[in-house]
Short mmCIF file of C-alpha atoms in Angstrom, two decimals:
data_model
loop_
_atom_site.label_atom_id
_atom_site.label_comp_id
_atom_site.label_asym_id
_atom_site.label_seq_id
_atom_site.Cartn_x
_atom_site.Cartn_y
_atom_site.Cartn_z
CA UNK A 1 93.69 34.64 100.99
CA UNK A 2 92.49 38.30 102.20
CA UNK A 3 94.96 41.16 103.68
CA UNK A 4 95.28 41.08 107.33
CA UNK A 5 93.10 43.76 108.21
CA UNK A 6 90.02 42.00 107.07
CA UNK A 7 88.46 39.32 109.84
CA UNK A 8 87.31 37.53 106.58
CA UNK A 9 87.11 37.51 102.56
CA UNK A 10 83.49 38.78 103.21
CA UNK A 11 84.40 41.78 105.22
CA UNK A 12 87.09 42.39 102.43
CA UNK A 13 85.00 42.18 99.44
CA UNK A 14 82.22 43.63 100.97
CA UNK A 15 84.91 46.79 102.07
CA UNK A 16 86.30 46.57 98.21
CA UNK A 17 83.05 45.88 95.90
CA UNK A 18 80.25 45.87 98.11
CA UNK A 19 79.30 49.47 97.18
CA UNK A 20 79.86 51.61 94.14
CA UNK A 21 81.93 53.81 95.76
CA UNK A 22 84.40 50.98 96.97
CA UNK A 23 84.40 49.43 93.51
CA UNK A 24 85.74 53.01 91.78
CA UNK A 25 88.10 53.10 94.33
CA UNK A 26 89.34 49.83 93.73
CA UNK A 27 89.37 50.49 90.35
CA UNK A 28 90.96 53.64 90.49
CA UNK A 29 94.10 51.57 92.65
CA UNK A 30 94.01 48.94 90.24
CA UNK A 31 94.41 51.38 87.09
CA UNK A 32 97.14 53.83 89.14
CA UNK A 33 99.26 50.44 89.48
CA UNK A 34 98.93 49.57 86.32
CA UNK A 35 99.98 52.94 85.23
CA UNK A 36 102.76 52.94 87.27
CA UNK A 37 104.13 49.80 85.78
CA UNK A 38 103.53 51.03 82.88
CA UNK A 39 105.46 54.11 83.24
CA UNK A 40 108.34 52.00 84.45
CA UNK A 41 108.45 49.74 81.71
CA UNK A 42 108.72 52.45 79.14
CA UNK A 43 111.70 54.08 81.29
CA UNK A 44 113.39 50.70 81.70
CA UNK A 45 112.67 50.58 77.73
CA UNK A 46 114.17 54.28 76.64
CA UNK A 47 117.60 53.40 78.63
CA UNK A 48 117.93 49.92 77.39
CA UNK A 49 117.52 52.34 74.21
CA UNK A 50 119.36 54.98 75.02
CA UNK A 51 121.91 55.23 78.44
CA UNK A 52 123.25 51.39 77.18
CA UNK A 53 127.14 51.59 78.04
CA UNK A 54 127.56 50.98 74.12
CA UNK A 55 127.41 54.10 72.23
CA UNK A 56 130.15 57.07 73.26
CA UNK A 57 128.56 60.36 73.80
CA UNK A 58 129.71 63.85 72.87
CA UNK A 59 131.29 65.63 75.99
CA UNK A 60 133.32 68.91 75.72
CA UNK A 61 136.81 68.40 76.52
CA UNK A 62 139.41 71.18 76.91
CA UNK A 63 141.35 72.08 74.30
CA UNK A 64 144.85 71.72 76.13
CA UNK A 65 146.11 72.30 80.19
CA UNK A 66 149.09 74.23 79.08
CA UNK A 67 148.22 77.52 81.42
CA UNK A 68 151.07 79.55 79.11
CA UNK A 69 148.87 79.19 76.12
CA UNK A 70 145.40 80.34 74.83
CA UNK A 71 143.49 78.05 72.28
CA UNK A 72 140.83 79.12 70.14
CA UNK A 73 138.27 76.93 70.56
CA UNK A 74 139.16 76.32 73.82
CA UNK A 75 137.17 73.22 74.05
CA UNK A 76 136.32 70.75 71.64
CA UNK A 77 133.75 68.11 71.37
CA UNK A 78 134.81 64.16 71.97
CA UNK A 79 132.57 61.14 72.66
CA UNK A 80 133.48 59.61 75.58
CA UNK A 81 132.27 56.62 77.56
CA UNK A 82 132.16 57.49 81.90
CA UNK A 83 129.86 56.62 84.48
CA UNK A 84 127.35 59.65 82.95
CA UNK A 85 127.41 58.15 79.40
CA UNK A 86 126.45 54.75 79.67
CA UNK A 87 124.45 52.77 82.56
CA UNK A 88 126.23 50.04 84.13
CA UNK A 89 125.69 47.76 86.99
CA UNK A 90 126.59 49.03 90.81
CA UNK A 91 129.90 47.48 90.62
CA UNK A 92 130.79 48.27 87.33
CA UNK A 93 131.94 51.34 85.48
CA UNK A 94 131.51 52.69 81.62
CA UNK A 95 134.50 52.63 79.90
CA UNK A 96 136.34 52.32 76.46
CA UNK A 97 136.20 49.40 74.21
CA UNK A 98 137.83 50.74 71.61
CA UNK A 99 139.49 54.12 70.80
CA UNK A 100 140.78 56.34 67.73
CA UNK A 101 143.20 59.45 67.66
CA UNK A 102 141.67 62.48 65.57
CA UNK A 103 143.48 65.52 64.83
CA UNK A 104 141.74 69.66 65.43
CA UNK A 105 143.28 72.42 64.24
CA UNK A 106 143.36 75.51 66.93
CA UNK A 107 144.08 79.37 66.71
CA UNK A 108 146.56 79.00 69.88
CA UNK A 109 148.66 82.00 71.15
CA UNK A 110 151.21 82.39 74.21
CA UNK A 111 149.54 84.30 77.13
CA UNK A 112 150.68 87.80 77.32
CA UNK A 113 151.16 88.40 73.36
CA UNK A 114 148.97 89.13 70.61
CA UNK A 115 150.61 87.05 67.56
CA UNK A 116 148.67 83.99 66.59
CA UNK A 117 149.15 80.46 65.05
CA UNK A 118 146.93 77.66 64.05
CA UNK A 119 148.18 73.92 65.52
CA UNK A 120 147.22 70.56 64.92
CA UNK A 121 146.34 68.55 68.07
CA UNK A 122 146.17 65.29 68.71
CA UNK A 123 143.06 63.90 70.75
CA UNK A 124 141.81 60.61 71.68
CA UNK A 125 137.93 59.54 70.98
CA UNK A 126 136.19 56.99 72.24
CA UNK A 127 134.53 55.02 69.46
CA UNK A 128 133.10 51.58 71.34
CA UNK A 129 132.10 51.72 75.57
CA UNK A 130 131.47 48.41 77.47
CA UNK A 131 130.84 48.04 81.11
CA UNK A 132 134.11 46.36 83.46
CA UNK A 133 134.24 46.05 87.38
CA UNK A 134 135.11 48.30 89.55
CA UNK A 135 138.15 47.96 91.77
CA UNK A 136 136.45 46.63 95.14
CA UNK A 137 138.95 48.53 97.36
CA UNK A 138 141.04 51.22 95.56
CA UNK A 139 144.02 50.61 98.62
CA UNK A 140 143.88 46.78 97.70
CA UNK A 141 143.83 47.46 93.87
CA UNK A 142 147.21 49.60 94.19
CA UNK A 143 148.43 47.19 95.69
CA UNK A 144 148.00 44.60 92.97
CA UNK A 145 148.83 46.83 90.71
CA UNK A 146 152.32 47.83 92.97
CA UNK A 147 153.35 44.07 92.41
CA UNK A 148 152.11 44.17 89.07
CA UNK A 149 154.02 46.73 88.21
CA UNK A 150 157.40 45.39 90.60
CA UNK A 151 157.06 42.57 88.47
CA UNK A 152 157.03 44.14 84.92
CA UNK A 153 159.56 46.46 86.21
CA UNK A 154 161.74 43.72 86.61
CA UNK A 155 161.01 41.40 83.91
CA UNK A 156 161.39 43.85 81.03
CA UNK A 157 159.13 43.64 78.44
CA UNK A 158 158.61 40.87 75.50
CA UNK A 159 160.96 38.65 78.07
CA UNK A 160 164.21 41.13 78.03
CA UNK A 161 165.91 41.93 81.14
CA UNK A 162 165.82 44.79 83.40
CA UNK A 163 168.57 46.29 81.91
CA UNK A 164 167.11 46.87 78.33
CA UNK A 165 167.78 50.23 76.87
CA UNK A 166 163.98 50.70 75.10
CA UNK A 167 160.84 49.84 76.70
CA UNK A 168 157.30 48.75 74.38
CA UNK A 169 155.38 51.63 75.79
CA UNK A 170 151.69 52.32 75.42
CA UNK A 171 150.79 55.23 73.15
CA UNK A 172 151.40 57.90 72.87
CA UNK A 173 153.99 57.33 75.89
CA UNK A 174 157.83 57.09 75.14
CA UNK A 175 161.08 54.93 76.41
CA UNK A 176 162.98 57.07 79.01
CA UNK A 177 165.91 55.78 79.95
CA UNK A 178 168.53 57.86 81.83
CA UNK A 179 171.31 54.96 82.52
CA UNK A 180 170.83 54.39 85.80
CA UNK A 181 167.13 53.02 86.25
CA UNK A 182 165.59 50.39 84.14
CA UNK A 183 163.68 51.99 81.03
CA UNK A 184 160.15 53.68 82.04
CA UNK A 185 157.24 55.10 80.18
CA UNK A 186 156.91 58.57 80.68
CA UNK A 187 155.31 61.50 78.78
CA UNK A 188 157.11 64.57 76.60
CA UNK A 189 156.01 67.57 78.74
CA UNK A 190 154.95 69.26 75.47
CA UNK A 191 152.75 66.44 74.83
CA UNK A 192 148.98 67.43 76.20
CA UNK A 193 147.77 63.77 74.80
CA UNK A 194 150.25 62.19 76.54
CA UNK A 195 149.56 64.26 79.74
CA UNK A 196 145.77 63.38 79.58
CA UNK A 197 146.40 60.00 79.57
CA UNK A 198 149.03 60.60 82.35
CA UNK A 199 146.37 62.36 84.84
CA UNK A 200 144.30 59.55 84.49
CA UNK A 201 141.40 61.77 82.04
CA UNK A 202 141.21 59.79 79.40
CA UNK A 203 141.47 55.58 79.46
CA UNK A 204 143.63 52.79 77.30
CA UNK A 205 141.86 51.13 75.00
CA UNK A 206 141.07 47.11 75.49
CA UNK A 207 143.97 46.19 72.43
CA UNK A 208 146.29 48.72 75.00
CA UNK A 209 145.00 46.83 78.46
CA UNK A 210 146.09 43.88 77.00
CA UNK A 211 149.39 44.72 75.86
CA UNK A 212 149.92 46.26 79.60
CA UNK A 213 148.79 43.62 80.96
CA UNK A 214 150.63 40.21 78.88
CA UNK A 215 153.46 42.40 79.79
CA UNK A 216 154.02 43.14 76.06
CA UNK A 217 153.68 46.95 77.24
CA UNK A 218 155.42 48.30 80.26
CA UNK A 219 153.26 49.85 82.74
CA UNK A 220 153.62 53.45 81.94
CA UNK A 221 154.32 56.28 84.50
CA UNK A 222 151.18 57.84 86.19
CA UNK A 223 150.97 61.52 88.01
CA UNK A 224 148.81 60.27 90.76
CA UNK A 225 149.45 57.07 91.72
CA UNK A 226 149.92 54.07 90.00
CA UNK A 227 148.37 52.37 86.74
CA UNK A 228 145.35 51.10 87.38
CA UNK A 229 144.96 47.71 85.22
CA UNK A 230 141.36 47.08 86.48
CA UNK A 231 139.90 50.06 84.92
CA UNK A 232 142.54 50.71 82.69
CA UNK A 233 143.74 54.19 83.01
CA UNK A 234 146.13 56.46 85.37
CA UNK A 235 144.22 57.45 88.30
CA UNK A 236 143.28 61.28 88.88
CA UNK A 237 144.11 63.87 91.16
CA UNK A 238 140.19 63.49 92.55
CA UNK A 239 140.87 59.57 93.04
CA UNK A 240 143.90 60.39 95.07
CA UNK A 241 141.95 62.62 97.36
CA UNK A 242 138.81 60.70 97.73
CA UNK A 243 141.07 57.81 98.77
CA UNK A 244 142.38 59.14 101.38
CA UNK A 245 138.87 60.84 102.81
CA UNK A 246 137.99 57.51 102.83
CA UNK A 247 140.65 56.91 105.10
CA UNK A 248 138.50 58.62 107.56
CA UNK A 249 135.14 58.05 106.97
#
């Protein structure tokens, strides 16, 4: 067989070796494609190597959100596993595997005064990433995780009723329960850990996902929106918005 453009192999052999000229510029086609795999071999090589969804990275993180209060460091170095960690397929995202807490000390002072303390905070780091799917749809994945959460919210946790006075909550949320309302999971407002996980920046671990999600765990209280089981992790303000862009597009 000969390209198209070629009445026969003649013509083409005669256009592609039939000179010197046409055999160096064969050659020099031949060599630049072989190049060119080659160059994509070795980059397909380095991220199988290196941008694997395995290994957590270091990211700066800030120290706290707590806008009456100035930390010294204000930011502090975590590994983390996200979407510009580790390389994952289109439908999937990075995420944690598994997770540990560590604990930084901080020069921390209220804003507006000059008298300093050191304090101990408590920070999650990502020690293990693996790659999960995506939610598909974002509206449709709420609204799993609506009756998801209807149905924990009504079955208690461990198989107690509705009316149980502590819940099983996922750290480092607590039980809230003001009488009237089944227990929930909710965050101290002093708690920036808590709060992180609240505002959807940092993710549940997998031993976490699965206590959420036998029902072990009640689903805890998000500032955004609701828990999202599929990725396992409050959504963020920036979810909340780009969902409803979408709305429009």
């Amino acid at each position: 067989a000969y390209p198209g453009r070629y009445q026969s192999f003649t013509d083409y052999k005669q256009a592609n070796f039939g000179t010197k000229d046409a055999v160096e510029r064969s050659y020099s086609a031949y060599s630049n494609s072989q190049h060119e795999r080659h160059q994509a071999k070795q980059h397909m090589e380095r991220m199988i190597r290196e941008g694997m969804c395995k290994v957590p990275k270091p990211r700066l993180v800030p120290a706290s959100n707590d806008r009456t209060k100035l930390f010294t460091p204000q930011c502090t170095i975590l590994h983390r596993c996200e979407d510009d960690t580790g390389c994952c397929g289109p439908t999937q995202t990075c995420a944690p595997k598994t997770t540990s807490e560590v604990q930084l000390y901080f020069y921390v002072q209220n804003v507006g005064q000059r008298q300093q303390n050191t304090i101990a905070l408590t920070f999650s780091n990502h020690t293990e990433c693996h790659c999960v799917q995506r939610s598909s749809s974002s509206v449709r994945m709420q609204s799993h995780n609506l009756l998801e959460h209807s149905a924990e919210g009504s079955e208690g946790t461990g198989g107690s009723s509705s009316s149980s006075s502590s819940c099983t909550c996922p750290g480092p949320f607590k039980s809230v329960n003001d009488g009237t309302l089944p227990c929930y999971c909710d965050c101290l407002s002093s708690d920036q850990v808590c709060v992180r996980f609240k505002e959807g920046f940092e993710s549940f671990s997998m031993e976490t996902r699965k206590c959420i999600r036998s029902k072990r765990c009640t689903v805890p209280q998000c500032e955004y929106g609701i828990y999202n089981s599929h990725e396992g992790r409050c959504p963020k303000k920036s979810d909340r918005i780009n969902e409803q862009f979408s709305l429009y597009r």
